[in-house]
PDB file of C-alpha atoms in Angstrom:
ATOM      1  CA  MET I 265      89.324  88.704  99.509  1.00 91.00           C
ATOM      2  CA  LYS I 266      90.373  86.025 102.818  1.00 93.00           C
ATOM      3  CA  GLU I 267      92.454  84.455 100.035  1.00 94.00           C
ATOM      4  CA  LEU I 268      94.037  87.996  99.001  1.00 94.00           C
ATOM      5  CA  PHE I 269      94.310  88.542 102.905  1.00 96.00           C
ATOM      6  CA  GLU I 270      96.352  85.774 103.527  1.00 96.00           C
ATOM      7  CA  LYS I 271      99.074  86.273 100.739  1.00 96.00           C
ATOM      8  CA  GLY I 272      99.588  89.367 102.093  1.00 97.00           C
ATOM      9  CA  ILE I 273     102.663  89.962 103.951  1.00 98.00           C
ATOM     10  CA  THR I 274     102.712  91.441 107.672  1.00 98.00           C
ATOM     11  CA  PHE I 275     104.077  95.469 108.314  1.00 98.00           C
ATOM     12  CA  GLU I 276     107.506  93.820 109.671  1.00 98.00           C
ATOM     13  CA  GLU I 277     108.382  92.104 106.523  1.00 98.00           C
ATOM     14  CA  PHE I 278     107.297  94.861 104.562  1.00 97.00           C
ATOM     15  CA  VAL I 279     109.700  97.180 105.960  1.00 98.00           C
ATOM     16  CA  LYS I 280     112.238  94.234 106.422  1.00 97.00           C
ATOM     17  CA  GLU I 281     112.104  94.084 102.385  1.00 96.00           C
ATOM     18  CA  SER I 282     112.386  97.711 101.956  1.00 96.00           C
ATOM     19  CA  GLU I 283     115.457  99.547 100.635  1.00 96.00           C
ATOM     20  CA  GLU I 284     117.945 100.252 103.566  1.00 96.00           C
ATOM     21  CA  ASP I 285     116.751 104.288 103.228  1.00 96.00           C
ATOM     22  CA  ILE I 286     113.002 103.362 102.939  1.00 96.00           C
ATOM     23  CA  ALA I 287     113.204 101.192 105.288  1.00 97.00           C
ATOM     24  CA  LYS I 288     114.643 103.912 108.085  1.00 97.00           C
ATOM     25  CA  ARG I 289     111.923 106.538 106.801  1.00 96.00           C
ATOM     26  CA  ILE I 290     109.384 103.884 107.251  1.00 97.00           C
ATOM     27  CA  LYS I 291     110.250 102.764 110.751  1.00 97.00           C
ATOM     28  CA  GLU I 292     110.524 106.616 111.628  1.00 97.00           C
ATOM     29  CA  ARG I 293     107.034 107.735 110.638  1.00 96.00           C
ATOM     30  CA  TYR I 294     105.579 104.178 112.601  1.00 97.00           C
ATOM     31  CA  GLU I 295     107.393 105.393 115.890  1.00 97.00           C
ATOM     32  CA  LYS I 296     106.634 108.903 115.514  1.00 95.00           C
ATOM     33  CA  THR I 297     102.979 108.039 114.729  1.00 96.00           C
ATOM     34  CA  VAL I 298     100.966 108.339 118.681  1.00 92.00           C
ATOM     35  CA  LEU I 299      97.215 107.902 119.549  1.00 93.00           C
ATOM     36  CA  ASP I 300      95.744 110.302 121.607  1.00 91.00           C
ATOM     37  CA  GLU I 301      93.538 108.753 124.188  1.00 93.00           C
ATOM     38  CA  GLU I 302      90.140 109.659 122.859  1.00 91.00           C
ATOM     39  CA  LEU I 303      91.421 108.064 119.627  1.00 90.00           C
ATOM     40  CA  ILE I 304      92.295 104.677 121.303  1.00 90.00           C
ATOM     41  CA  GLU I 305      89.244 104.934 122.833  1.00 90.00           C
ATOM     42  CA  LYS I 306      87.606 104.643 119.945  1.00 90.00           C
ATOM     43  CA  ILE I 307      89.071 101.325 118.652  1.00 89.00           C
ATOM     44  CA  LYS I 308      88.845  99.490 121.442  1.00 87.00           C
ATOM     45  CA  PHE I 309      85.976  97.104 120.764  1.00 81.00           C
ATOM     46  CA  LYS I 310      86.160  93.543 120.205  1.00 82.00           C
ATOM     47  CA  ASP I 311      85.218  93.251 116.821  1.00 88.00           C
ATOM     48  CA  GLU I 312      87.939  91.591 114.555  1.00 94.00           C
ATOM     49  CA  ILE I 313      88.976  93.855 111.642  1.00 95.00           C
ATOM     50  CA  ASN I 314      91.382  92.692 108.884  1.00 97.00           C
ATOM     51  CA  ILE I 315      92.878  95.198 107.013  1.00 98.00           C
ATOM     52  CA  LEU I 316      94.293  94.958 103.609  1.00 98.00           C
ATOM     53  CA  ALA I 317      97.004  97.235 101.977  1.00 98.00           C
ATOM     54  CA  PHE I 318      97.979  97.270  98.067  1.00 98.00           C
ATOM     55  CA  ALA I 319     101.063  99.509  98.371  1.00 98.00           C
ATOM     56  CA  GLU I 320     104.926 100.018  97.501  1.00 97.00           C
ATOM     57  CA  SER I 321     107.792 100.877  99.524  1.00 96.00           C
ATOM     58  CA  TRP I 322     109.194 103.070  97.043  1.00 96.00           C
ATOM     59  CA  CYS I 323     105.721 105.127  96.857  1.00 96.00           C
ATOM     60  CA  PRO I 324     105.735 108.251  99.054  1.00 96.00           C
ATOM     61  CA  ASP I 325     102.463 107.904  99.836  1.00 96.00           C
ATOM     62  CA  SER I 326     103.012 104.288 101.083  1.00 97.00           C
ATOM     63  CA  GLN I 327     105.733 105.441 102.939  1.00 97.00           C
ATOM     64  CA  VAL I 328     103.563 108.288 104.965  1.00 97.00           C
ATOM     65  CA  ASN I 329     100.445 105.920 105.212  1.00 98.00           C
ATOM     66  CA  VAL I 330     101.187 101.943 105.989  1.00 98.00           C
ATOM     67  CA  PRO I 331     103.300 103.190 108.924  1.00 98.00           C
ATOM     68  CA  ILE I 332     100.378 105.043 110.338  1.00 97.00           C
ATOM     69  CA  VAL I 333      98.019 102.311 109.731  1.00 97.00           C
ATOM     70  CA  ALA I 334     100.227  99.877 111.115  1.00 98.00           C
ATOM     71  CA  LYS I 335     100.451 101.839 114.320  1.00 97.00           C
ATOM     72  CA  ILE I 336      96.565 102.059 114.477  1.00 96.00           C
ATOM     73  CA  ALA I 337      96.332  98.397 114.148  1.00 95.00           C
ATOM     74  CA  SER I 338      98.522  98.297 117.044  1.00 96.00           C
ATOM     75  CA  TYR I 339      96.681  99.952 119.654  1.00 94.00           C
ATOM     76  CA  ASN I 340      94.205  96.920 118.927  1.00 93.00           C
ATOM     77  CA  LYS I 341      95.235  93.145 118.750  1.00 93.00           C
ATOM     78  CA  ASN I 342      91.831  92.527 116.881  1.00 94.00           C
ATOM     79  CA  PHE I 343      93.086  94.474 114.257  1.00 96.00           C
ATOM     80  CA  LYS I 344      95.512  92.192 111.455  1.00 97.00           C
ATOM     81  CA  LEU I 345      97.154  94.062 108.795  1.00 98.00           C
ATOM     82  CA  ARG I 346      98.339  92.789 105.689  1.00 98.00           C
ATOM     83  CA  ILE I 347      99.871  94.312 102.300  1.00 98.00           C
ATOM     84  CA  LEU I 348     100.362  92.986  98.848  1.00 98.00           C
ATOM     85  CA  LYS I 349     101.939  94.947  96.137  1.00 96.00           C
ATOM     86  CA  ARG I 350      99.793  97.120  93.466  1.00 93.00           C
ATOM     87  CA  GLU I 351     101.928  95.045  91.009  1.00 93.00           C
ATOM     88  CA  GLY I 352     100.621  92.121  89.646  1.00 93.00           C
ATOM     89  CA  ASN I 353      97.364  92.496  91.810  1.00 93.00           C
ATOM     90  CA  GLU I 354      95.930  95.612  89.756  1.00 92.00           C
ATOM     91  CA  GLU I 355      92.754  93.611  88.854  1.00 94.00           C
ATOM     92  CA  HIS I 356      91.617  92.481  92.540  1.00 95.00           C
ATOM     93  CA  MET I 357      92.331  96.547  93.011  1.00 96.00           C
ATOM     94  CA  LYS I 358      89.999  97.480  90.227  1.00 95.00           C
ATOM     95  CA  PRO I 359      87.088  98.070  92.751  1.00 95.00           C
ATOM     96  CA  TYR I 360      89.126 101.030  93.893  1.00 96.00           C
ATOM     97  CA  TYR I 361      90.396 102.955  90.798  1.00 96.00           C
ATOM     98  CA  ILE I 362      90.471 106.560  90.916  1.00 94.00           C
ATOM     99  CA  ASP I 363      90.322 107.966  86.849  1.00 92.00           C
ATOM    100  CA  GLY I 364      91.121 104.436  85.692  1.00 92.00           C
ATOM    101  CA  LYS I 365      93.917 103.948  87.633  1.00 92.00           C
ATOM    102  CA  ALA I 366      95.194 101.873  90.749  1.00 93.00           C
ATOM    103  CA  LYS I 367      96.164 104.314  93.478  1.00 95.00           C
ATOM    104  CA  ILE I 368      98.590 103.180  96.156  1.00 97.00           C
ATOM    105  CA  PRO I 369      98.445 102.869  99.099  1.00 98.00           C
ATOM    106  CA  THR I 370      94.664 101.521  98.954  1.00 98.00           C
ATOM    107  CA  PHE I 371      92.997 100.022 102.258  1.00 98.00           C
ATOM    108  CA  VAL I 372      90.432  97.927 102.265  1.00 98.00           C
ATOM    109  CA  PHE I 373      88.805  97.208 105.643  1.00 97.00           C
ATOM    110  CA  VAL I 374      86.860  94.056 106.034  1.00 97.00           C
ATOM    111  CA  ASN I 375      85.095  92.378 109.126  1.00 95.00           C
ATOM    112  CA  LYS I 376      85.846  88.957 110.296  1.00 94.00           C
ATOM    113  CA  ASP I 377      84.035  87.573 107.669  1.00 96.00           C
ATOM    114  CA  PHE I 378      85.690  89.739 105.054  1.00 96.00           C
ATOM    115  CA  LYS I 379      82.556  91.367 104.351  1.00 96.00           C
ATOM    116  CA  GLU I 380      84.304  95.093 103.568  1.00 96.00           C
ATOM    117  CA  ILE I 381      83.268  97.801 106.050  1.00 95.00           C
ATOM    118  CA  GLY I 382      85.231 100.644 104.307  1.00 96.00           C
ATOM    119  CA  HIS I 383      88.458 101.615 102.150  1.00 97.00           C
ATOM    120  CA  TRP I 384      90.798 104.258 102.162  1.00 98.00           C
ATOM    121  CA  ILE I 385      92.919 105.498  98.975  1.00 97.00           C
ATOM    122  CA  GLU I 386      96.138 107.503  98.847  1.00 96.00           C
ATOM    123  CA  ARG I 387      95.925 110.631 100.790  1.00 96.00           C
ATOM    124  CA  PRO I 388      93.933 112.130 103.305  1.00 97.00           C
ATOM    125  CA  GLU I 389      91.244 114.636 102.007  1.00 96.00           C
ATOM    126  CA  ILE I 390      92.808 117.357 102.768  1.00 94.00           C
ATOM    127  CA  VAL I 391      95.726 116.760 101.046  1.00 94.00           C
ATOM    128  CA  LYS I 392      93.864 115.800  97.912  1.00 93.00           C
ATOM    129  CA  GLU I 393      91.997 118.987  98.167  1.00 93.00           C
ATOM    130  CA  LEU I 394      95.083 120.983  98.447  1.00 92.00           C
ATOM    131  CA  ALA I 395      96.898 119.303  95.928  1.00 89.00           C
ATOM    132  CA  LYS I 396      93.697 120.176  93.270  1.00 90.00           C
ATOM    133  CA  SER I 397      94.041 123.765  94.525  1.00 91.00           C
ATOM    134  CA  GLY I 398      97.490 124.348  93.312  1.00 83.00           C
ATOM    135  CA  GLU I 399      98.829 124.962  96.903  1.00 81.00           C
ATOM    136  CA  GLU I 400     102.549 124.444  96.466  1.00 82.00           C
ATOM    137  CA  GLU I 401     103.699 123.496 100.365  1.00 87.00           C
ATOM    138  CA  TRP I 402     101.251 120.432 100.492  1.00 92.00           C
ATOM    139  CA  LYS I 403     103.521 117.959  99.151  1.00 91.00           C
ATOM    140  CA  ARG I 404     106.277 118.727 101.904  1.00 92.00           C
ATOM    141  CA  ASP I 405     104.043 119.497 104.567  1.00 94.00           C
ATOM    142  CA  TYR I 406     102.249 116.011 103.876  1.00 94.00           C
ATOM    143  CA  LEU I 407     105.923 114.309 104.292  1.00 93.00           C
ATOM    144  CA  LYS I 408     106.594 116.257 106.861  1.00 93.00           C
ATOM    145  CA  GLY I 409     103.520 114.850 109.061  1.00 94.00           C
ATOM    146  CA  LYS I 410     101.768 117.975 109.424  1.00 94.00           C
ATOM    147  CA  TYR I 411      98.600 116.062 108.029  1.00 95.00           C
ATOM    148  CA  ASP I 412      99.386 112.570 110.096  1.00 95.00           C
ATOM    149  CA  LYS I 413      96.534 113.537 112.513  1.00 94.00           C
ATOM    150  CA  ASN I 414      93.934 113.958 109.599  1.00 95.00           C
ATOM    151  CA  ILE I 415      94.818 110.471 108.227  1.00 96.00           C
ATOM    152  CA  ILE I 416      94.134 108.427 111.769  1.00 95.00           C
ATOM    153  CA  GLU I 417      90.944 110.455 112.323  1.00 94.00           C
ATOM    154  CA  GLU I 418      89.832 109.131 108.727  1.00 96.00           C
ATOM    155  CA  ILE I 419      90.894 105.854 109.316  1.00 95.00           C
ATOM    156  CA  ILE I 420      89.877 105.433 112.914  1.00 93.00           C
ATOM    157  CA  ASN I 421      86.537 106.941 111.869  1.00 92.00           C
ATOM    158  CA  ILE I 422      85.903 104.057 108.998  1.00 93.00           C
ATOM    159  CA  LEU I 423      87.403 101.288 111.970  1.00 89.00           C
ATOM    160  CA  SER I 424      85.006 102.411 113.954  1.00 84.00           C
ATOM    161  CA  ARG I 425      81.876 101.729 111.702  1.00 76.00           C
TER     162      ARG I 425
END
């Protein structure tokens, strides 16, 4: 896990490597993401947390979730985020496959010794449920930020375990 993490790129590099319109969308999501005081308090602990993301900038789920996780990480200097492309890393993603497939983004949260403390895959639970139910509006709402608070809370719950 440590080797993989060290091969990853920073959020800034991820944005820089993205196509211009995608980079703009990712930056806007990052800027729009704000944590309230209660959530900031939950992640003020001193433990080092390394976050390894498998993501591709062309993926809408990555465009939504990578900037949100990057923003969460920005609130605690002990959080380090590195991003690897899914392509070429599928073998490393196998423990996180859903229905036999690598889903992105996949975030793996590890402590300073690179032991996993949790992972989060693709979308928040509420959106997964809406998609399964046949609800039509979920995708537009999700992309516009309606479920960002759900995403933030799910990620912070993993980080604060």
